[in-house]
XYZ file of C-alpha atoms in Angstrom:
388
model
C -71.347 81.963 -89.077
C -75.238 80.801 -88.879
C -77.197 83.845 -90.124
C -80.405 82.370 -89.324
C -81.945 84.891 -86.381
C -78.909 87.344 -86.762
C -80.993 90.819 -85.888
C -79.833 93.352 -88.491
C -80.700 97.126 -89.306
C -79.873 98.322 -92.696
C -80.040 102.071 -93.041
C -80.765 103.158 -96.683
C -83.531 101.912 -99.226
C -81.389 101.805 -102.307
C -79.715 99.190 -104.411
C -77.010 98.473 -101.956
C -79.146 98.737 -98.994
C -82.047 96.573 -100.445
C -79.502 94.288 -101.990
C -77.735 93.250 -98.679
C -81.248 93.297 -96.932
C -82.386 90.508 -99.410
C -78.959 88.830 -99.192
C -79.218 88.332 -95.499
C -82.958 87.694 -95.095
C -82.432 85.139 -97.710
C -80.004 83.429 -95.140
C -82.525 83.548 -92.127
C -81.571 86.940 -90.769
C -84.297 89.187 -89.489
C -83.840 92.724 -91.333
C -85.233 95.963 -90.647
C -84.647 98.566 -93.481
C -84.656 102.204 -92.429
C -85.484 104.613 -95.290
C -85.844 108.533 -95.356
C -88.140 108.922 -97.933
C -91.808 108.070 -97.707
C -91.485 105.076 -99.848
C -89.664 103.371 -102.547
C -90.351 106.044 -105.381
C -90.234 105.995 -109.125
C -87.191 108.405 -109.348
C -83.774 108.147 -111.397
C -83.577 107.348 -114.803
C -81.406 104.583 -116.736
C -79.152 102.132 -115.228
C -76.686 99.635 -116.895
C -76.516 96.309 -115.411
C -73.283 94.396 -116.516
C -72.653 90.657 -115.917
C -70.968 90.968 -112.547
C -74.199 92.799 -111.313
C -76.344 90.387 -113.257
C -75.029 87.272 -111.368
C -75.832 88.901 -107.882
C -79.401 89.369 -109.277
C -79.613 85.981 -110.580
C -78.055 84.633 -107.080
C -80.833 86.559 -105.081
C -83.539 84.754 -107.396
C -84.191 87.592 -109.778
C -82.438 86.170 -112.878
C -85.879 85.734 -114.917
C -87.111 89.279 -113.583
C -84.264 91.011 -114.994
C -84.787 89.260 -118.269
C -88.395 90.239 -118.124
C -87.880 93.742 -117.096
C -84.878 94.737 -118.582
C -83.584 95.004 -122.347
C -80.596 92.858 -122.949
C -77.982 95.157 -124.821
C -76.633 93.867 -127.724
C -74.143 96.523 -128.563
C -71.854 99.811 -127.178
C -71.523 102.211 -129.857
C -69.025 105.028 -130.003
C -69.676 107.665 -132.430
C -68.278 111.040 -133.244
C -70.561 113.575 -131.908
C -70.589 116.122 -134.605
C -70.698 113.277 -137.801
C -72.437 110.779 -135.569
C -70.143 108.135 -137.532
C -69.194 104.919 -135.800
C -65.949 104.959 -134.489
C -66.306 101.427 -132.833
C -68.997 99.034 -132.451
C -68.585 96.702 -129.513
C -70.756 93.525 -129.953
C -72.136 92.070 -126.723
C -72.506 88.653 -125.944
C -75.426 86.841 -126.389
C -75.035 84.040 -124.062
C -74.393 84.334 -120.490
C -75.250 87.061 -117.827
C -75.525 89.478 -119.854
C -75.554 93.205 -120.392
C -78.685 94.765 -119.380
C -80.573 98.340 -119.652
C -83.048 99.042 -117.034
C -84.733 102.000 -115.064
C -83.708 102.396 -111.494
C -87.279 102.081 -110.191
C -87.542 98.639 -111.974
C -84.173 97.317 -110.423
C -85.485 98.479 -106.878
C -88.809 96.474 -107.691
C -86.600 93.541 -108.423
C -84.496 94.009 -105.087
C -88.243 94.509 -103.121
C -89.295 91.067 -104.516
C -85.850 89.452 -103.478
C -86.336 90.980 -100.200
C -89.435 89.165 -99.021
C -89.447 89.421 -94.924
C -87.466 92.127 -94.565
C -89.220 94.940 -92.225
C -89.167 98.202 -93.793
C -89.800 101.551 -92.072
C -90.286 104.730 -94.115
C -89.809 108.657 -93.065
C -87.107 107.084 -91.033
C -84.300 109.503 -90.824
C -80.932 108.361 -88.992
C -79.319 111.086 -87.127
C -76.380 109.119 -85.312
C -75.068 105.621 -85.312
C -73.068 104.448 -82.336
C -71.049 101.266 -83.670
C -69.415 100.312 -80.333
C -70.162 96.931 -78.500
C -72.062 93.926 -79.497
C -75.168 96.089 -80.226
C -74.721 99.041 -82.051
C -77.124 101.468 -81.905
C -79.154 104.018 -84.392
C -80.942 106.845 -83.525
C -83.661 108.597 -85.374
C -84.674 112.211 -85.866
C -87.532 111.877 -83.372
C -85.226 110.097 -80.680
C -86.043 106.683 -81.200
C -83.235 104.329 -80.504
C -82.791 101.198 -82.508
C -79.965 98.504 -81.495
C -79.247 95.282 -83.342
C -76.677 92.704 -83.581
C -75.460 94.333 -87.093
C -75.851 97.750 -88.432
C -75.086 98.437 -92.234
C -74.723 101.892 -93.378
C -76.219 102.105 -96.942
C -77.178 105.468 -96.943
C -75.119 106.982 -99.907
C -72.926 109.969 -100.530
C -73.659 111.569 -96.988
C -73.423 108.488 -95.008
C -74.057 108.992 -91.415
C -71.929 105.892 -90.653
C -69.328 106.417 -93.004
C -68.423 109.758 -91.198
C -68.628 107.903 -87.902
C -66.285 105.359 -89.114
C -63.769 107.723 -90.369
C -63.740 110.709 -88.111
C -60.424 111.949 -89.197
C -60.342 110.846 -92.527
C -60.332 113.732 -95.084
C -63.349 113.252 -96.638
C -63.944 116.267 -98.654
C -65.000 115.653 -102.182
C -63.734 117.811 -105.364
C -65.520 119.137 -108.159
C -64.260 117.415 -111.565
C -64.817 120.276 -113.851
C -67.791 118.345 -115.120
C -71.510 118.473 -114.714
C -74.237 115.825 -116.091
C -77.911 116.131 -117.563
C -80.069 113.509 -117.044
C -83.346 113.167 -118.930
C -85.869 110.702 -120.216
C -87.863 110.954 -123.526
C -90.359 108.761 -125.541
C -88.597 106.205 -127.625
C -89.519 104.013 -130.733
C -90.312 100.313 -129.702
C -87.843 99.455 -132.619
C -84.962 101.015 -131.378
C -81.610 99.114 -131.305
C -81.058 97.631 -127.653
C -77.897 99.263 -127.524
C -75.942 101.972 -125.750
C -74.387 104.765 -128.249
C -71.970 107.132 -126.984
C -71.515 110.386 -129.033
C -68.015 111.791 -128.014
C -67.178 115.557 -128.717
C -64.288 118.254 -127.202
C -65.025 118.677 -123.717
C -68.128 116.709 -123.424
C -70.171 113.415 -124.554
C -73.743 112.047 -124.602
C -74.734 108.430 -123.724
C -78.341 107.315 -124.661
C -80.128 103.914 -124.626
C -83.695 102.556 -124.574
C -85.700 101.702 -121.479
C -88.654 99.842 -120.594
C -89.419 97.640 -123.848
C -88.479 100.622 -125.783
C -91.086 102.929 -124.149
C -88.519 105.316 -122.872
C -84.921 106.719 -124.143
C -82.646 107.426 -121.344
C -79.974 110.341 -121.971
C -77.163 111.333 -119.595
C -75.018 114.336 -121.326
C -71.854 115.299 -119.715
C -70.114 118.831 -120.291
C -66.617 120.030 -118.879
C -66.831 123.361 -117.655
C -65.436 125.763 -114.759
C -69.152 126.751 -113.384
C -69.753 124.604 -110.304
C -72.987 122.648 -110.026
C -74.497 121.297 -106.917
C -73.939 117.547 -106.290
C -76.879 115.148 -106.492
C -78.820 114.081 -109.334
C -82.490 115.707 -108.659
C -81.670 119.241 -109.418
C -84.025 120.435 -112.023
C -82.530 122.545 -114.845
C -83.708 124.536 -118.077
C -83.739 122.120 -121.255
C -82.296 124.996 -123.265
C -79.086 124.601 -121.532
C -78.223 121.088 -122.465
C -79.532 121.702 -126.033
C -77.087 124.620 -126.302
C -74.032 122.723 -124.722
C -74.635 119.853 -127.434
C -75.858 122.538 -130.395
C -73.014 120.957 -132.522
C -73.786 117.188 -132.085
C -75.406 115.965 -135.064
C -77.107 112.414 -135.819
C -80.090 111.796 -133.754
C -78.687 113.811 -131.128
C -80.844 117.226 -132.084
C -83.763 115.269 -132.360
C -83.480 113.847 -129.119
C -82.717 116.887 -127.210
C -85.716 118.662 -128.711
C -87.869 116.134 -127.173
C -86.597 117.170 -123.751
C -89.307 118.915 -121.558
C -87.699 117.910 -118.264
C -84.023 117.848 -117.249
C -82.071 117.283 -114.046
C -78.439 118.812 -113.473
C -75.646 117.711 -111.181
C -72.095 118.397 -110.641
C -69.870 115.486 -110.781
C -67.683 115.178 -107.407
C -64.812 112.939 -106.792
C -64.867 111.136 -103.438
C -62.112 109.109 -101.997
C -62.764 105.508 -101.417
C -63.543 105.319 -97.450
C -60.147 104.134 -95.601
C -62.361 102.293 -93.255
C -65.534 100.553 -94.079
C -66.132 98.319 -90.721
C -65.585 98.205 -87.172
C -67.044 95.807 -84.426
C -70.670 95.078 -85.770
C -71.131 98.016 -88.233
C -70.458 98.272 -91.844
C -70.683 100.687 -95.171
C -71.385 99.576 -98.412
C -72.306 100.654 -101.875
C -71.833 104.534 -102.318
C -71.326 105.204 -98.463
C -68.323 103.286 -98.948
C -67.026 104.014 -102.361
C -68.673 106.629 -104.679
C -68.060 106.795 -108.307
C -68.450 108.812 -111.356
C -70.534 107.325 -113.782
C -68.143 106.612 -116.951
C -67.966 102.775 -116.451
C -71.588 102.378 -115.620
C -70.552 100.548 -112.580
C -72.311 102.041 -109.444
C -75.140 100.054 -109.006
C -73.029 96.875 -109.756
C -70.453 97.757 -107.480
C -73.168 98.225 -104.733
C -74.950 94.584 -105.833
C -71.464 92.936 -105.398
C -70.766 94.582 -101.872
C -74.127 93.492 -100.816
C -73.457 89.922 -101.605
C -69.888 89.700 -100.653
C -70.848 91.316 -97.285
C -73.490 88.372 -96.706
C -71.036 85.699 -98.217
C -68.143 86.801 -95.777
C -70.135 86.932 -92.517
C -71.444 83.662 -93.513
C -68.107 82.196 -93.646
C -66.624 83.801 -90.788
C -66.697 82.593 -87.142
C -68.013 85.641 -85.888
C -69.421 89.285 -87.133
C -66.107 91.292 -86.574
C -64.047 88.712 -88.566
C -66.621 88.604 -91.288
C -66.948 92.339 -91.460
C -63.130 92.705 -91.791
C -63.088 89.845 -94.442
C -65.726 91.815 -96.515
C -63.545 95.013 -96.532
C -60.182 93.278 -97.500
C -62.107 91.321 -100.352
C -63.561 94.650 -101.642
C -61.458 97.483 -101.092
C -58.734 97.009 -103.760
C -61.469 96.015 -106.509
C -63.650 99.098 -106.037
C -60.773 101.222 -105.931
C -59.608 100.137 -109.282
C -63.280 100.570 -110.664
C -63.267 103.900 -109.338
C -59.949 104.663 -111.000
C -61.011 103.271 -114.471
C -64.116 105.353 -114.491
C -62.291 108.647 -114.012
C -59.935 107.813 -116.806
C -62.799 106.962 -119.020
C -64.332 110.405 -118.757
C -61.050 111.965 -120.317
C -61.079 109.306 -123.268
C -64.675 110.472 -124.351
C -63.817 114.311 -124.124
C -60.735 114.664 -126.419
C -60.000 117.686 -128.551
C -58.284 118.103 -132.011
C -55.567 116.376 -132.962
C -55.843 113.801 -130.317
C -59.416 112.930 -130.759
C -58.891 112.199 -134.666
C -55.938 110.258 -133.702
C -57.574 108.441 -131.023
C -60.600 107.744 -133.039
C -58.672 106.347 -136.224
C -56.461 103.944 -133.636
C -60.170 102.663 -132.224
C -61.499 101.968 -135.766
C -58.331 100.017 -136.730
C -58.625 98.010 -133.615
C -62.383 97.358 -134.292
C -61.374 95.646 -137.458
C -58.312 94.143 -136.155
C -59.382 92.855 -132.751
C -63.037 93.689 -132.316
C -63.316 92.193 -128.900
C -60.268 93.606 -127.459
C -61.970 96.532 -125.722
C -64.554 94.666 -124.282
C -61.534 92.029 -123.039
C -59.692 95.173 -121.524
C -62.329 95.191 -118.923
C -63.002 91.614 -118.469
C -61.338 92.150 -114.801
C -64.603 93.951 -114.024
C -67.342 92.256 -115.981
C -66.025 88.430 -115.578
C -65.751 89.010 -111.551
C -68.296 86.840 -109.888
C -68.880 87.266 -106.061
C -71.538 84.565 -106.029
C -68.974 81.801 -106.284
C -68.623 79.688 -103.497
């Protein structure tokens, strides 16, 4: 199908929305992006872009920008939380698309550069989407109505279009019994370009440098019964995260002592949406498949969705066929990634004596087959949605 001149409305200006807008406008579509915020703000924290996501950025013309903006990750290091002793070091490849450490705002900037020609409207809150017919219609909070050949919902966890496409599907998330804090602190420019995971009973902490080593990203996860609100922008007292990780050693106490602002969010598991598309409307990214952060694949899956949606439209005879092909191509894969992320959380939080047994097994595997853990997830990292 020829995408040139296709009239598209994208709801949501995050990674999925900007990625889809960029992919479509580069094929000649006329794209309007609706974002409820007042602009693309300097919000969020660190993200990890793995090779599957890096391939999409390269296909959108931002491979060089990624190399210049992000830090190329050299390793993932699993450590015992209390002693900070290495459990397993996974060296990452120096060649190929690579693994990258990037601030979310910098990724948004790269996608903005890829989306030249997209008409962006800020402070545009969508209240209703009617997907029926060849010209689905979007209604804004002030009553304005916008129709288009294609409407895409990339509006995150509480997507208007997801609810419209799945009116009877059970959609209530459930609290996983885990909360996460995120913070940014100053970082030494000579800090190793690696992601460090400190593991302890019922909790773990992930840290890596950003922005040329000027910042250090911290995400700390704790199991607990007390419920916390979903969403990653709720401020908390830094003393709470310091108390939760008081028994951790190595650099962790020093890092947490520098935290002056911290955000807390509850981790909820959402089902993958049963229906992603109907007629001339579709959802992507978190609107279709929110995932827990324990495989660092949220942004990567959003990038894959964006490119796969464009490619399937391009290869189809018409919009409904293209959207149906898109869901068929993506749904099983993202469900498998969501399940892997859920399982990974348990692996980081083992208690004695299982923790000691598991750590010993990891150390032995690191000596005998150092690349085995990375190969275990080759099905994620080696995937290439940009292949023709």
